[in-house]
């Protein structure tokens, strides 16, 4: 959910290499790096600009190394991607690397039309437009008394991205 926080784990696995590291960033739907989403505390990792990375290689235990971090969801609903490059090494800078991505959906809805205070003529069509993510049904409500009371006029299905309902 927008603005919420959750704890996630990053695991690098390799049974033949003793140490591991990583580099991770976060991008929005236009592939632009965004900052301020991750919070790390110790564990040999830190934030460097818009990326989270390891400060020193971590010793593998049972063929894996784990880093925990808190992900702070953006306040704007949408599709976001976590991009990770994990590296398993032989006590040096060379080793096996693998990249991975994970898309996350920040749930929510943003109304784009009509604007607040707009009106419509009787018998005309009013386009209700919104962007939503992780929302499957919305309630379109109408107020005829300046926003004191509302009645639901439709409950259309919604998909991720732009949606329109013509009332």
mmCIF file of C-alpha atoms in Angstrom:
data_model
loop_
_atom_site.group_PDB
_atom_site.id
_atom_site.type_symbol
_atom_site.label_atom_id
_atom_site.label_comp_id
_atom_site.label_asym_id
_atom_site.label_seq_id
_atom_site.Cartn_x
_atom_site.Cartn_y
_atom_site.Cartn_z
ATOM 1 C CA UNK A 1 0.000 0.000 0.000
ATOM 2 C CA UNK A 2 1.150 3.549 -0.722
ATOM 3 C CA UNK A 3 3.265 4.932 2.123
ATOM 4 C CA UNK A 4 3.502 1.605 3.981
ATOM 5 C CA UNK A 5 6.683 -0.211 5.021
ATOM 6 C CA UNK A 6 7.637 -3.871 4.905
ATOM 7 C CA UNK A 7 10.762 -5.883 5.694
ATOM 8 C CA UNK A 8 12.264 -7.838 2.806
ATOM 9 C CA UNK A 9 15.256 -10.140 2.488
ATOM 10 C CA UNK A 10 17.785 -10.361 -0.319
ATOM 11 C CA UNK A 11 19.456 -13.763 -0.597
ATOM 12 C CA UNK A 12 22.496 -14.576 -2.753
ATOM 13 C CA UNK A 13 22.988 -18.327 -3.163
ATOM 14 C CA UNK A 14 25.979 -20.245 -4.489
ATOM 15 C CA UNK A 15 27.263 -23.524 -3.061
ATOM 16 C CA UNK A 16 30.782 -23.205 -4.520
ATOM 17 C CA UNK A 17 31.711 -19.620 -3.544
ATOM 18 C CA UNK A 18 32.420 -18.510 0.025
ATOM 19 C CA UNK A 19 31.488 -14.784 -0.171
ATOM 20 C CA UNK A 20 28.744 -12.607 -1.658
ATOM 21 C CA UNK A 21 27.758 -9.045 -2.423
ATOM 22 C CA UNK A 22 25.034 -7.173 -4.276
ATOM 23 C CA UNK A 23 23.884 -3.951 -5.882
ATOM 24 C CA UNK A 24 20.176 -3.001 -5.894
ATOM 25 C CA UNK A 25 18.136 -0.120 -7.236
ATOM 26 C CA UNK A 26 14.492 0.842 -7.600
ATOM 27 C CA UNK A 27 12.819 2.213 -10.735
ATOM 28 C CA UNK A 28 9.344 3.434 -11.622
ATOM 29 C CA UNK A 29 7.285 2.457 -14.680
ATOM 30 C CA UNK A 30 9.314 4.779 -16.929
ATOM 31 C CA UNK A 31 12.551 3.068 -15.794
ATOM 32 C CA UNK A 32 13.671 6.142 -13.807
ATOM 33 C CA UNK A 33 15.634 5.443 -10.633
ATOM 34 C CA UNK A 34 13.851 6.569 -7.498
ATOM 35 C CA UNK A 35 15.339 7.214 -4.103
ATOM 36 C CA UNK A 36 14.225 6.959 -0.520
ATOM 37 C CA UNK A 37 12.515 3.583 -0.791
ATOM 38 C CA UNK A 38 14.956 1.383 1.067
ATOM 39 C CA UNK A 39 16.311 1.690 4.573
ATOM 40 C CA UNK A 40 19.215 -0.494 5.610
ATOM 41 C CA UNK A 41 20.765 -0.886 9.005
ATOM 42 C CA UNK A 42 24.254 -2.354 9.219
ATOM 43 C CA UNK A 43 24.691 -5.855 7.800
ATOM 44 C CA UNK A 44 27.588 -4.600 5.655
ATOM 45 C CA UNK A 45 25.293 -2.636 3.328
ATOM 46 C CA UNK A 46 24.530 1.033 2.737
ATOM 47 C CA UNK A 47 22.736 3.461 0.433
ATOM 48 C CA UNK A 48 24.865 5.101 -2.248
ATOM 49 C CA UNK A 49 22.774 7.691 -4.064
ATOM 50 C CA UNK A 50 19.714 5.842 -5.390
ATOM 51 C CA UNK A 51 21.269 2.390 -4.971
ATOM 52 C CA UNK A 52 21.741 -0.014 -2.103
ATOM 53 C CA UNK A 53 24.996 -1.949 -2.133
ATOM 54 C CA UNK A 54 27.313 -3.974 0.096
ATOM 55 C CA UNK A 55 30.291 -2.329 1.790
ATOM 56 C CA UNK A 56 32.216 -5.572 2.167
ATOM 57 C CA UNK A 57 31.576 -9.064 0.861
ATOM 58 C CA UNK A 58 29.533 -11.187 3.263
ATOM 59 C CA UNK A 59 30.597 -14.730 4.225
ATOM 60 C CA UNK A 60 28.170 -17.352 2.962
ATOM 61 C CA UNK A 61 26.580 -19.724 5.441
ATOM 62 C CA UNK A 62 25.076 -22.917 4.064
ATOM 63 C CA UNK A 63 25.665 -21.644 0.531
ATOM 64 C CA UNK A 64 23.850 -18.347 0.988
ATOM 65 C CA UNK A 65 24.197 -14.800 2.304
ATOM 66 C CA UNK A 66 21.183 -12.775 3.438
ATOM 67 C CA UNK A 67 20.603 -9.035 3.842
ATOM 68 C CA UNK A 68 17.392 -7.680 5.382
ATOM 69 C CA UNK A 69 16.073 -4.233 4.564
ATOM 70 C CA UNK A 70 12.950 -2.154 4.989
ATOM 71 C CA UNK A 71 11.130 -1.121 1.840
ATOM 72 C CA UNK A 72 9.134 2.106 2.158
ATOM 73 C CA UNK A 73 6.451 2.081 -0.530
ATOM 74 C CA UNK A 74 6.178 5.303 -2.534
ATOM 75 C CA UNK A 75 3.213 7.576 -1.825
ATOM 76 C CA UNK A 76 2.223 7.451 -5.509
ATOM 77 C CA UNK A 77 0.396 4.286 -6.616
ATOM 78 C CA UNK A 78 1.957 2.446 -9.547
ATOM 79 C CA UNK A 79 4.223 -0.319 -10.804
ATOM 80 C CA UNK A 80 7.783 -0.268 -9.464
ATOM 81 C CA UNK A 81 10.685 -2.622 -10.068
ATOM 82 C CA UNK A 82 13.458 -3.737 -7.741
ATOM 83 C CA UNK A 83 16.577 -4.567 -9.789
ATOM 84 C CA UNK A 84 19.330 -6.628 -8.165
ATOM 85 C CA UNK A 85 22.760 -7.831 -9.228
ATOM 86 C CA UNK A 86 24.058 -10.505 -6.843
ATOM 87 C CA UNK A 87 27.664 -11.641 -6.878
ATOM 88 C CA UNK A 88 29.213 -14.789 -5.357
ATOM 89 C CA UNK A 89 33.009 -14.557 -5.129
ATOM 90 C CA UNK A 90 36.117 -16.552 -4.339
ATOM 91 C CA UNK A 91 37.454 -13.975 -1.820
ATOM 92 C CA UNK A 92 38.185 -11.533 -4.634
ATOM 93 C CA UNK A 93 36.366 -9.368 -7.101
ATOM 94 C CA UNK A 94 35.784 -12.122 -9.667
ATOM 95 C CA UNK A 95 33.031 -14.633 -9.336
ATOM 96 C CA UNK A 96 29.585 -15.646 -10.461
ATOM 97 C CA UNK A 97 26.974 -12.948 -10.869
ATOM 98 C CA UNK A 98 23.269 -13.012 -11.565
ATOM 99 C CA UNK A 99 20.724 -10.287 -12.088
ATOM 100 C CA UNK A 100 17.104 -10.419 -11.037
ATOM 101 C CA UNK A 101 14.082 -8.131 -11.038
ATOM 102 C CA UNK A 102 10.947 -8.075 -8.955
ATOM 103 C CA UNK A 103 7.958 -5.911 -9.830
ATOM 104 C CA UNK A 104 5.898 -4.562 -6.973
ATOM 105 C CA UNK A 105 2.483 -2.941 -7.172
ATOM 106 C CA UNK A 106 1.848 0.015 -4.887
ATOM 107 C CA UNK A 107 -1.926 -0.095 -4.490
ATOM 108 C CA UNK A 108 -4.039 2.987 -4.892
ATOM 109 C CA UNK A 109 -6.023 5.236 -7.163
ATOM 110 C CA UNK A 110 -5.508 8.748 -8.534
ATOM 111 C CA UNK A 111 -8.463 10.609 -10.061
ATOM 112 C CA UNK A 112 -7.525 12.467 -13.268
ATOM 113 C CA UNK A 113 -10.975 13.688 -14.475
ATOM 114 C CA UNK A 114 -13.335 15.321 -13.841
ATOM 115 C CA UNK A 115 -11.608 18.017 -11.826
ATOM 116 C CA UNK A 116 -12.923 19.103 -8.447
ATOM 117 C CA UNK A 117 -15.864 21.467 -8.778
ATOM 118 C CA UNK A 118 -16.624 20.631 -12.401
ATOM 119 C CA UNK A 119 -20.187 20.191 -13.575
ATOM 120 C CA UNK A 120 -21.983 18.410 -16.378
ATOM 121 C CA UNK A 121 -25.131 19.153 -18.378
ATOM 122 C CA UNK A 122 -28.219 17.015 -17.955
ATOM 123 C CA UNK A 123 -28.216 14.346 -20.664
ATOM 124 C CA UNK A 124 -24.508 14.808 -21.350
ATOM 125 C CA UNK A 125 -21.751 12.280 -20.851
ATOM 126 C CA UNK A 126 -19.281 12.806 -18.041
ATOM 127 C CA UNK A 127 -16.010 10.882 -18.405
ATOM 128 C CA UNK A 128 -14.654 9.732 -15.053
ATOM 129 C CA UNK A 129 -10.956 8.904 -15.489
ATOM 130 C CA UNK A 130 -8.437 7.483 -13.041
ATOM 131 C CA UNK A 131 -5.172 5.596 -12.764
ATOM 132 C CA UNK A 132 -5.249 2.650 -10.415
ATOM 133 C CA UNK A 133 -2.945 -0.166 -9.394
ATOM 134 C CA UNK A 134 -3.901 -3.243 -7.395
ATOM 135 C CA UNK A 135 -7.537 -2.063 -7.364
ATOM 136 C CA UNK A 136 -10.162 -4.217 -9.083
ATOM 137 C CA UNK A 137 -13.402 -2.282 -8.456
ATOM 138 C CA UNK A 138 -14.100 1.408 -7.867
ATOM 139 C CA UNK A 139 -17.250 3.191 -6.742
ATOM 140 C CA UNK A 140 -18.268 6.168 -8.880
ATOM 141 C CA UNK A 141 -20.256 8.454 -6.614
ATOM 142 C CA UNK A 142 -22.376 11.519 -7.363
ATOM 143 C CA UNK A 143 -23.190 14.454 -5.113
ATOM 144 C CA UNK A 144 -25.950 16.902 -5.958
ATOM 145 C CA UNK A 145 -25.551 18.972 -2.775
ATOM 146 C CA UNK A 146 -21.959 20.203 -3.041
ATOM 147 C CA UNK A 147 -20.317 17.161 -1.494
ATOM 148 C CA UNK A 148 -22.395 16.799 1.664
ATOM 149 C CA UNK A 149 -23.959 13.503 0.566
ATOM 150 C CA UNK A 150 -22.950 10.999 -2.113
ATOM 151 C CA UNK A 151 -24.718 8.138 -3.844
ATOM 152 C CA UNK A 152 -22.980 5.347 -5.754
ATOM 153 C CA UNK A 153 -23.994 5.433 -9.439
ATOM 154 C CA UNK A 154 -21.688 2.676 -10.711
ATOM 155 C CA UNK A 155 -19.031 0.185 -9.581
ATOM 156 C CA UNK A 156 -16.950 -0.484 -12.694
ATOM 157 C CA UNK A 157 -14.052 -2.914 -12.871
ATOM 158 C CA UNK A 158 -10.565 -1.399 -12.891
ATOM 159 C CA UNK A 159 -7.279 -2.560 -14.383
ATOM 160 C CA UNK A 160 -3.711 -1.478 -13.640
ATOM 161 C CA UNK A 161 -3.099 1.848 -15.369
ATOM 162 C CA UNK A 162 -5.569 4.254 -16.997
ATOM 163 C CA UNK A 163 -9.312 3.629 -16.634
ATOM 164 C CA UNK A 164 -12.432 5.469 -17.866
ATOM 165 C CA UNK A 165 -16.102 5.208 -16.983
ATOM 166 C CA UNK A 166 -18.612 7.287 -18.979
ATOM 167 C CA UNK A 167 -21.517 8.417 -16.825
#
